[in-house]
Short mmCIF file of C-alpha atoms in Angstrom, two decimals:
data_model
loop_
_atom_site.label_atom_id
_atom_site.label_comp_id
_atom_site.label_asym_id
_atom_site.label_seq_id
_atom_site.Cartn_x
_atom_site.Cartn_y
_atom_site.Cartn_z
CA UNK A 1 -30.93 26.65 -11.03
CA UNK A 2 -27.49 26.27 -10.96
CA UNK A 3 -25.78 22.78 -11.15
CA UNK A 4 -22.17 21.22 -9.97
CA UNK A 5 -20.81 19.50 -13.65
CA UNK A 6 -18.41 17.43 -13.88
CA UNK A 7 -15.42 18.64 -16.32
CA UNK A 8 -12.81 16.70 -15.65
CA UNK A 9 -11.03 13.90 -13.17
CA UNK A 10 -7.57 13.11 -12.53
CA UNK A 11 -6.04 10.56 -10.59
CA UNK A 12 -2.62 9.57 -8.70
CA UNK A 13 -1.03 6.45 -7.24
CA UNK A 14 2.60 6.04 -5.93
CA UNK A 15 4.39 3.00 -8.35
CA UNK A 16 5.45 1.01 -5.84
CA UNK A 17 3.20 -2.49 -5.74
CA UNK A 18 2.81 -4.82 -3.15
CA UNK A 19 1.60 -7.61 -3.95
CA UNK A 20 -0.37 -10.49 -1.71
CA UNK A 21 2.63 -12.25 -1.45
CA UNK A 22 5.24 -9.39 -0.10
CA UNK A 23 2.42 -8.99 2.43
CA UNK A 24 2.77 -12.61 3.63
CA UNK A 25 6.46 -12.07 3.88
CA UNK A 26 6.10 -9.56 6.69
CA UNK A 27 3.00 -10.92 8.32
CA UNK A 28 0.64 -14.42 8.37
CA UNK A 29 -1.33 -14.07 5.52
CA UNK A 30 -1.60 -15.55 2.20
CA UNK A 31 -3.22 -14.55 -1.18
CA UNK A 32 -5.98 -16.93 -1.05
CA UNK A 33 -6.96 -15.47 2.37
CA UNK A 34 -7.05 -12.06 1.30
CA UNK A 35 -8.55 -12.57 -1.54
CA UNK A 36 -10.82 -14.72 -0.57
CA UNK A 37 -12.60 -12.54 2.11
CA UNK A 38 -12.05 -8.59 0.35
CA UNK A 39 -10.90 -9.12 -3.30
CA UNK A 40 -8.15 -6.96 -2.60
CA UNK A 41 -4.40 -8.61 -5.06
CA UNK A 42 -2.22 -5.42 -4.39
CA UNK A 43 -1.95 -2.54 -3.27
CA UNK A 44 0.44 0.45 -3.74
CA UNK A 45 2.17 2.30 -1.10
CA UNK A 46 4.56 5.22 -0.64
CA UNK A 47 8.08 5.03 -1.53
CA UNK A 48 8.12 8.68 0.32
CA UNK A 49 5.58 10.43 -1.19
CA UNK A 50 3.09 12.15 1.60
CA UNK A 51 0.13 12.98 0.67
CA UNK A 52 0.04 16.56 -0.20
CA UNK A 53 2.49 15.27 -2.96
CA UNK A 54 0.22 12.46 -4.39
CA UNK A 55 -2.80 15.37 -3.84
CA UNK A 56 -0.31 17.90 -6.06
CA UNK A 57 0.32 15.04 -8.52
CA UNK A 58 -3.86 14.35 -8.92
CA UNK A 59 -4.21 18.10 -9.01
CA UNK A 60 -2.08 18.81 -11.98
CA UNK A 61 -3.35 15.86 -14.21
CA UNK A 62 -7.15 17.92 -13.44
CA UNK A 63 -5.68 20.75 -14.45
CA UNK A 64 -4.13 19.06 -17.71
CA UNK A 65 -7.66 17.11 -18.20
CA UNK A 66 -9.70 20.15 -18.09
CA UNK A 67 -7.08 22.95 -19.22
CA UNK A 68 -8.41 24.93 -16.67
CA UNK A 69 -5.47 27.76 -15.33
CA UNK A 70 -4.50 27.37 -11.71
CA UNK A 71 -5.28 30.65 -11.28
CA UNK A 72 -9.12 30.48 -12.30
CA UNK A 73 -9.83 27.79 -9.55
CA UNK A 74 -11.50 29.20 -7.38
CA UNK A 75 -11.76 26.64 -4.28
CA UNK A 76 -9.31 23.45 -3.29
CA UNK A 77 -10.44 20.96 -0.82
CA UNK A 78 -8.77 17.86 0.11
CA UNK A 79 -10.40 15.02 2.05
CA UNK A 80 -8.33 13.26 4.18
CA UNK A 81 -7.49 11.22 7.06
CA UNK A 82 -3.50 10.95 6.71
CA UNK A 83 -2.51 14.55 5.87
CA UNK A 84 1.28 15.30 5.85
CA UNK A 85 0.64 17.64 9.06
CA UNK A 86 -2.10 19.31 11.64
CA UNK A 87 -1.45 22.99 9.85
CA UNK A 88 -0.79 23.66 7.56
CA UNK A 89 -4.14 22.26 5.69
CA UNK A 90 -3.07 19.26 2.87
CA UNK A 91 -5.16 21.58 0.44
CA UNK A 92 -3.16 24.83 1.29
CA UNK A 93 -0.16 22.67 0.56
CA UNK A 94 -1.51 21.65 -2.49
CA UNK A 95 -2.67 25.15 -3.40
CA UNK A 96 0.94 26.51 -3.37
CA UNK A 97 2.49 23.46 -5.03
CA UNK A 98 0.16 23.88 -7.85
CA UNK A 99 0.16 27.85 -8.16
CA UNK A 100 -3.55 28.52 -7.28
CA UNK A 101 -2.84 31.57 -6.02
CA UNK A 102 -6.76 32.68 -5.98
CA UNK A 103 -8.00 29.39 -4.74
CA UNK A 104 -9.74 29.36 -0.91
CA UNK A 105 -8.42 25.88 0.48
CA UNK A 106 -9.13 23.91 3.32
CA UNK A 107 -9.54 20.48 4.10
CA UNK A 108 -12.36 18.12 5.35
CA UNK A 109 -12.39 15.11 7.43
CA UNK A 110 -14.70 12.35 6.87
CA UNK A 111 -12.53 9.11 6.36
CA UNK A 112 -13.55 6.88 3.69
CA UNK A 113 -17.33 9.37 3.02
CA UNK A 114 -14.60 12.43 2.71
CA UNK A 115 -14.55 12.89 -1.26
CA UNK A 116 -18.28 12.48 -1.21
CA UNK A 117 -18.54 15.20 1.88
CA UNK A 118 -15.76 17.35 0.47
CA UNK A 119 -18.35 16.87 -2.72
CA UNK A 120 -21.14 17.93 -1.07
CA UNK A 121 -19.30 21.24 0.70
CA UNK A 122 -18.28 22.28 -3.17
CA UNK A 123 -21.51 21.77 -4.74
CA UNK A 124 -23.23 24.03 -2.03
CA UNK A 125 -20.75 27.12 -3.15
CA UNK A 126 -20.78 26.38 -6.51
CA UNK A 127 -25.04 26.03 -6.27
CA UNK A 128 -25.21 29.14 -4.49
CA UNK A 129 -23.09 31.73 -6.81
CA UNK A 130 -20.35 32.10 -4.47
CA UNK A 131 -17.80 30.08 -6.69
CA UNK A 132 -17.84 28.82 -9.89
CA UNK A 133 -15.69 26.19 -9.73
CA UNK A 134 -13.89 23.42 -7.89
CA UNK A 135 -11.45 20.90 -7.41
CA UNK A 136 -12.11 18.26 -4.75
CA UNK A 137 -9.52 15.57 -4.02
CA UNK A 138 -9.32 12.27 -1.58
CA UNK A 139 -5.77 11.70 -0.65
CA UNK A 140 -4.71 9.31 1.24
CA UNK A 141 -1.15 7.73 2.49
CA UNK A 142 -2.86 5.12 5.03
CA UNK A 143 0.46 2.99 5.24
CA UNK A 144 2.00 5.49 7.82
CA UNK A 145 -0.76 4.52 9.34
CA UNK A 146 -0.96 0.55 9.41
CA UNK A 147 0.51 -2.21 11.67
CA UNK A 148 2.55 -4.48 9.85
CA UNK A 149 2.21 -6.97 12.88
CA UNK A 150 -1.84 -6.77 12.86
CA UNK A 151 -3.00 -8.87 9.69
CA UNK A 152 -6.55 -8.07 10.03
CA UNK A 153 -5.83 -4.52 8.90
CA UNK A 154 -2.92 -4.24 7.08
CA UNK A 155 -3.50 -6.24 4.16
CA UNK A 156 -6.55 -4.07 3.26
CA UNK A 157 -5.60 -0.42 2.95
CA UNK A 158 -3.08 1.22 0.18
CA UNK A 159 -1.91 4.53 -0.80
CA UNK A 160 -3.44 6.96 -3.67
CA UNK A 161 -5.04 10.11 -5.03
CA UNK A 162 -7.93 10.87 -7.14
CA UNK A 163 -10.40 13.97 -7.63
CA UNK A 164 -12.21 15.85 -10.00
CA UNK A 165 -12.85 19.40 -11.34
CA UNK A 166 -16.78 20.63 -10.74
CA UNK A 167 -17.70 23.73 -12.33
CA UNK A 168 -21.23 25.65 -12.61
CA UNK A 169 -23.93 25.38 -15.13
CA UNK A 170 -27.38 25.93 -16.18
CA UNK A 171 -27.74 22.56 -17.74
CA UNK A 172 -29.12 19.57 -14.89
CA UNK A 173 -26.55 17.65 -14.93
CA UNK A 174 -23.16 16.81 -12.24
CA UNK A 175 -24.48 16.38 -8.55
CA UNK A 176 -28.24 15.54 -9.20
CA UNK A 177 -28.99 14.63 -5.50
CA UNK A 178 -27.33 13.35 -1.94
CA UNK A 179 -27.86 11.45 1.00
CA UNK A 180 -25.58 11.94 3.79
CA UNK A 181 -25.32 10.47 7.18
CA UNK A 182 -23.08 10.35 10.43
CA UNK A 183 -23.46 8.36 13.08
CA UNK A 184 -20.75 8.85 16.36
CA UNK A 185 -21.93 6.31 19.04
CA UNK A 186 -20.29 3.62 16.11
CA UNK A 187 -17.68 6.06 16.20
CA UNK A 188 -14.76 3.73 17.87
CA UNK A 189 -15.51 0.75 15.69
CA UNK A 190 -13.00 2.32 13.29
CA UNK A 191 -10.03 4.60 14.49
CA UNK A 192 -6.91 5.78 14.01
CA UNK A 193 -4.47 9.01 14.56
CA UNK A 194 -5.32 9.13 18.13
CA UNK A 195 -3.09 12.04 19.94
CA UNK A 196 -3.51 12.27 23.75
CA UNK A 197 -4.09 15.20 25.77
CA UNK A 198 -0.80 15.51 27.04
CA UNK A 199 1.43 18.48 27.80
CA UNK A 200 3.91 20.00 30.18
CA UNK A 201 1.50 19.70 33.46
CA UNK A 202 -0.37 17.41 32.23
CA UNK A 203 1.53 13.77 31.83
CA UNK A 204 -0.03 10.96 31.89
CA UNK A 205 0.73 7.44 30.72
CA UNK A 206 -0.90 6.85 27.54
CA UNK A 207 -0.09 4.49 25.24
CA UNK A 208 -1.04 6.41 22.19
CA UNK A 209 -2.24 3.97 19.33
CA UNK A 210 -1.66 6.24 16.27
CA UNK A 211 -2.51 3.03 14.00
CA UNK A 212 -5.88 1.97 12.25
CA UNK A 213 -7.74 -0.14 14.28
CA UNK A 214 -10.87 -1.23 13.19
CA UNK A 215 -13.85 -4.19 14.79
CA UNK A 216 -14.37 -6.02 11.25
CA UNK A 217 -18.01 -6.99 12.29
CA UNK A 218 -19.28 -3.63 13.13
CA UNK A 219 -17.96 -2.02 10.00
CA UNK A 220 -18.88 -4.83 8.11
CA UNK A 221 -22.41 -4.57 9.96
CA UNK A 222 -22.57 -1.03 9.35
CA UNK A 223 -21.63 -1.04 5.63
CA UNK A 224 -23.58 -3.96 4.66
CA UNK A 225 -27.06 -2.15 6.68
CA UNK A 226 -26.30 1.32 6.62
CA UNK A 227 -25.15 1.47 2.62
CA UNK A 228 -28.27 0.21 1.02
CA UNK A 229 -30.43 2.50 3.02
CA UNK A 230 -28.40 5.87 2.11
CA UNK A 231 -28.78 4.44 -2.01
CA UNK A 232 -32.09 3.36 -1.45
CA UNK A 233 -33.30 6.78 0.06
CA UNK A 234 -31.42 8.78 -2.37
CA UNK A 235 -33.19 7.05 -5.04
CA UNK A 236 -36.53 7.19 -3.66
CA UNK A 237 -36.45 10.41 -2.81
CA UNK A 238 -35.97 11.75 -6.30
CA UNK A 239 -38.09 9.26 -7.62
CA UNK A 240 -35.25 7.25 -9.74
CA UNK A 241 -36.01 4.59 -11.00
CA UNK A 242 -33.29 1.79 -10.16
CA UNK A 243 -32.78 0.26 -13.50
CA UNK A 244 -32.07 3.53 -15.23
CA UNK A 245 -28.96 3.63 -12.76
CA UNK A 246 -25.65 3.34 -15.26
CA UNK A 247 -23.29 2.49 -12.58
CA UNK A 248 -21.79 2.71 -8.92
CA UNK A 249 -18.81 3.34 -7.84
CA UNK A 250 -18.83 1.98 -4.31
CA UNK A 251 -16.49 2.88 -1.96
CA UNK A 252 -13.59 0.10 -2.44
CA UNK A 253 -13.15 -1.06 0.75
CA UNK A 254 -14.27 -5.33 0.26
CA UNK A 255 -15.68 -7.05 -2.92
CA UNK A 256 -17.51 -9.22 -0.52
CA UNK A 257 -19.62 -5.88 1.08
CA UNK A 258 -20.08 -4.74 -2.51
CA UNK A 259 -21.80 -8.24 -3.73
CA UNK A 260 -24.30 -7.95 -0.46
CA UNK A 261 -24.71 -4.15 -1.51
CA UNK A 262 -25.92 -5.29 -5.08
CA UNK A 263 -27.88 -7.92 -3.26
CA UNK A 264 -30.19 -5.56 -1.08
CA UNK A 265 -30.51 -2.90 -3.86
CA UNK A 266 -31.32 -5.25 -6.19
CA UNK A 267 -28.80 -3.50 -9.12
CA UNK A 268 -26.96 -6.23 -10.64
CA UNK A 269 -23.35 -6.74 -10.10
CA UNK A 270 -22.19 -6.47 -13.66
CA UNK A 271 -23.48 -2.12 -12.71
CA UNK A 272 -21.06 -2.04 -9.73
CA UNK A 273 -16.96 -1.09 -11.06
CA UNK A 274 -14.44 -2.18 -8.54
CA UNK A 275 -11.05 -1.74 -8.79
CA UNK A 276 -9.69 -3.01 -5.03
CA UNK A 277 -8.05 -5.84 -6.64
CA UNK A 278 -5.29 -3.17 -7.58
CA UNK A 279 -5.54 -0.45 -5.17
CA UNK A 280 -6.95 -2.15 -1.89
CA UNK A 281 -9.30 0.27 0.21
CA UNK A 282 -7.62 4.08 -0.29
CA UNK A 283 -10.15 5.54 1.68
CA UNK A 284 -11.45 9.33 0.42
CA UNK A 285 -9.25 8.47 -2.69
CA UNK A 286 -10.89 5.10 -3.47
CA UNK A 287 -14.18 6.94 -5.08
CA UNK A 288 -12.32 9.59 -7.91
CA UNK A 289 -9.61 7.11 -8.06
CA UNK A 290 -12.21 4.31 -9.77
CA UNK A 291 -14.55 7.29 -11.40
CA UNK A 292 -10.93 8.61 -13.23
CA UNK A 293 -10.29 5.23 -14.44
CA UNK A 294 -13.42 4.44 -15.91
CA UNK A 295 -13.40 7.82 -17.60
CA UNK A 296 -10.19 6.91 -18.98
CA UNK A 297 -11.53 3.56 -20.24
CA UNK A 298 -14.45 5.06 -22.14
CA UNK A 299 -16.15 2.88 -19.54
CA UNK A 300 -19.16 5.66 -18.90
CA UNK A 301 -19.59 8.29 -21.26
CA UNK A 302 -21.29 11.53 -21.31
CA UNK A 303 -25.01 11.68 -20.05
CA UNK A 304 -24.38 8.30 -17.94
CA UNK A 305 -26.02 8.22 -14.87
CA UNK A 306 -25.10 6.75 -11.72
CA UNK A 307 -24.78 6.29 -8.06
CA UNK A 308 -21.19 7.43 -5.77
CA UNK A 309 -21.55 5.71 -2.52
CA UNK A 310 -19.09 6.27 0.89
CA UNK A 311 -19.47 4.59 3.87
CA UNK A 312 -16.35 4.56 6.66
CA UNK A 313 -15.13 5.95 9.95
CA UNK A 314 -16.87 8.49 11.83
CA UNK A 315 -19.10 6.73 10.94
CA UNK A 316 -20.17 8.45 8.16
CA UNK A 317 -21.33 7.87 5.14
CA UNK A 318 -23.16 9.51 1.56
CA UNK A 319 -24.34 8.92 -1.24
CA UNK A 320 -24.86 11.08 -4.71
CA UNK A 321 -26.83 10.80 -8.32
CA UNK A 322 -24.44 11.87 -10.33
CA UNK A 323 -24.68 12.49 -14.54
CA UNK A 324 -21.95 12.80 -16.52
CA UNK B 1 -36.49 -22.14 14.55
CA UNK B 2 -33.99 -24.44 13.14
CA UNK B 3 -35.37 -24.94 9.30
CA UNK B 4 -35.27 -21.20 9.03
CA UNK B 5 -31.93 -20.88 10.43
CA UNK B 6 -30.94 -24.03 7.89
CA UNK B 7 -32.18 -21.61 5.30
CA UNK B 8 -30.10 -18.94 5.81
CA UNK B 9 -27.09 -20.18 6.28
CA UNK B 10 -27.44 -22.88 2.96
CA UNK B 11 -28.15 -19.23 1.43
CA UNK B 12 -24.84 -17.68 2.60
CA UNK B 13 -22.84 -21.10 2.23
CA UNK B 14 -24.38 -22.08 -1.35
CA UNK B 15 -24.78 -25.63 0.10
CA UNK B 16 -27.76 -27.76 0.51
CA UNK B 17 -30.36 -27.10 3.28
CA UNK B 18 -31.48 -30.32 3.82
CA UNK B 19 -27.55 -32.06 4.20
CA UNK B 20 -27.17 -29.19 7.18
CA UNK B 21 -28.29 -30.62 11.11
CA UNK B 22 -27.25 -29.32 14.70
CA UNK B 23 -24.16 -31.04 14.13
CA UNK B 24 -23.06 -29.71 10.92
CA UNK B 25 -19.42 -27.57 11.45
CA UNK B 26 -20.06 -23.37 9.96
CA UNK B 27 -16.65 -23.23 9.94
CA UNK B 28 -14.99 -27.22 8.17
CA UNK B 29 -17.87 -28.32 7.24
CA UNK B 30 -19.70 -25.62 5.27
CA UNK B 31 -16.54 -23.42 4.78
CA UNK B 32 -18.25 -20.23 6.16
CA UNK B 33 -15.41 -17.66 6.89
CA UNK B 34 -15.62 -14.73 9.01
CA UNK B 35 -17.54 -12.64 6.72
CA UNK B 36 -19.83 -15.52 6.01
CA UNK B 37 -20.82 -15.91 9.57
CA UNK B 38 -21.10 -11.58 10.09
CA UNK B 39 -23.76 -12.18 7.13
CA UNK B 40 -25.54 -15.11 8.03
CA UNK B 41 -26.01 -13.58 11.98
CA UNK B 42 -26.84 -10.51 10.04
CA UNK B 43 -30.22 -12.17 8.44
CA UNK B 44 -31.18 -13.98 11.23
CA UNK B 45 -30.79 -10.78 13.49
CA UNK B 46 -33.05 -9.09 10.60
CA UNK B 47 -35.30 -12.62 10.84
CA UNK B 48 -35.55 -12.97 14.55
CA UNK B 49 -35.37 -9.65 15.44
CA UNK B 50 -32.46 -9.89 17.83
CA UNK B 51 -28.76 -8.83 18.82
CA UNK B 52 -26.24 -11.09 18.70
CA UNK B 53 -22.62 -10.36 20.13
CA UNK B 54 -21.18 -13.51 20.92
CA UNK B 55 -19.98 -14.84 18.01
CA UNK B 56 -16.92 -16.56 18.88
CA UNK B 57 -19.05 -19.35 20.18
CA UNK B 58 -20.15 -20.59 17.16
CA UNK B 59 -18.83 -23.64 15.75
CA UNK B 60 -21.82 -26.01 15.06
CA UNK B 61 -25.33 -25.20 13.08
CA UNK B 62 -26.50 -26.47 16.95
CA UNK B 63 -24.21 -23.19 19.00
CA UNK B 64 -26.04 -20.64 16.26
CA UNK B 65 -29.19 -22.10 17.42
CA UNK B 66 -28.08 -22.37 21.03
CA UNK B 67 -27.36 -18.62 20.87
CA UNK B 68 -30.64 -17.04 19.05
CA UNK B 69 -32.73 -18.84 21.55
CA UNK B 70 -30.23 -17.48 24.50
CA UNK B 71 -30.67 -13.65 23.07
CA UNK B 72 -34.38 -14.40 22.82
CA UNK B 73 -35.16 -14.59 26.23
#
């Protein structure tokens, strides 16, 4: 059987930091507030970066991690919610900036589940001989898409880039097992990038909301319900046994969802890496972004195991067993 | 009703079950925040086996109370 491993992770986040503090100088907020209720210090944002540039950036620092050639990868896909345009495709962009001439790429749409989806979508070519090999990306440059007058939202989302390289083997080890979901009658508790069906004949008064706009309970209801289950079934189905889990690398959207996620799964806290403190909730990028960063720290190590978890708009959400 | 109500939201606050009455203020009182208050209607929908919408309601242990019974019926 053929297997999705692992080689290599890269990461990418634009310098400029905003801290807790410049946020309460453009709305009401305050670092104990924020802080207090998602864990989240800074965050960084574009300083005109979009995000097929930040998904370039992540690229090449793969391609230096693994010393793969451009022109061996044979498939790029970007997750994404914010890409620079409609068409062309953030991953064609990305394909050209980084020379891949004999890469397919396309991009996939599944919010804050979209590097786990995107994931999945690899792992089935790779599994079935088509490809052997893969880069998958989340990229995301949410601040275009924020209201700086809405505090509820605006304080908890930041810009950034992170992916990995998967390539095929005999050995059982990468993508172990998944559990995905989607669920659309939730669909409007989280939205943003809406564009109206207007046009030439057709012009009607619509005051287009192309910002995030999200009902904090029902996320907060799905995520804290809906995330245990997906672990908990992926776990069970396979037969894992819970305290041979290494880590998880939750989604970073709130510390305070995490600690209830812990809570219900019964895997200890101390198991869980978060990293929102620095980065706030990236969406598709939050995932590689923290599972690049612990690789860098020597914080897991070859033959870990562990659980990647995604939960966000759509809804949607997925989890994987990964090894290392 | 009540005690097992008291006993979830002592769990969520970290304060003492038997110092919380009808009276007690979620919000001054016990210091429950928004995310405090998704959670502890969270358990008692789990608990009760109910839906709960109106949130905004809620100021005393007494309004959470109010409201379970209301979504009850």
């Amino acid at each position: 059987m053929i297997f999705s491993k692992i080689t290599a992770t890269g990461a990418y986040v634009p310098d400029m930091v905003i801290t807790n503090d410049d946020m309460s100088k453009i709305v009401d907020t305050n670092d104990e507030w924020i802080t207090s209720r998602s864990g989240i210090k800074r965050r960084h944002f574009s300083n005109g970066e979009n995000t097929s540039d930040i998904a370039a950036r992540t690229a090449e620092k793969i391609i230096q991690n693994s010393g793969i050639e451009p022109l061996d990868i044979d498939i790029i896909i970007v997750a994404s919610v914010s890409s620079d345009y409609t068409t062309p495709s953030t991953a064609c962009i990305v394909q050209s900036k980084i020379g891949a001439k004999n890469a397919v790429a396309f991009d996939i749409g599944a919010a804050c589940s979209g590097f786990i989806f995107g994931l999945s979508v690899a792992d089935k070519y790779i599994k079935t001989g088509v490809y052997k090999n893969a880069i998958v990306i989340g990229a995301e440059v949410l601040s275009k898409y924020l209201d700086f007058g809405d505090r509820g939202t605006c304080v908890l989302f930041g810009d950034g880039a992170g992916g990995v390289l998967i390539e095929a083997t005999d050995e059982k080890t990468g993508i172990l097992a998944e559990e995905l979901g989607s669920d659309g009658d939730k669909g409007m508790a989280l939205t943003g990038g809406f564009s109206p069906a207007s046009n030439a004949f057709n012009k009607f008064n619509s005051n287009a909301d192309r910002n995030l706009r999200m009902d904090g309970r029902a996320i907060f209801d799905f995520a804290t319900r809906s995330v245990p289950k997906s672990v908990k079934k992926l776990l069970d189905d396979c037969n894992f046994n819970y305290e041979e889990v290494d880590f998880v690398i939750p989604h970073q959207a709130n510390k305070r969802i995490v600690e209830i996620i812990s809570r219900k799964l019964k895997i200890p806290m101390n198991k869980f890496y978060m990293n929102m403190d620095e980065y706030g909730n990236t969406s598709s990028a939050s995932i590689p972004i923290a599972l690049n960063e612990m690789v860098e720290k020597g914080i897991i190590k070859k033959g870990d195991v562990g659980v990647i978890t995604g939960f966000g708009a759509g809804l949607t959400w997925g989890s994987m067993l990964v090894k290392i | 009703m009540f005690d097992r109500i008291r006993e979830i939201i002592a769990d969520q606050t970290g304060k003492n079950a038997d110092d919380i009455t009808m009276e007690t203020n979620v919000k001054t009182e016990l210091e429950a925040d928004s995310l405090d208050i998704f959670q502890i209607i969270n358990d008692i929908e789990d608990e009760f086996d109910v839906k709960i919408e109106n949130l905004e309601a809620i100021q005393t242990v007494g309004d959470v109370v109010k409201i379970v019974e209301e979504n009850k019926n």
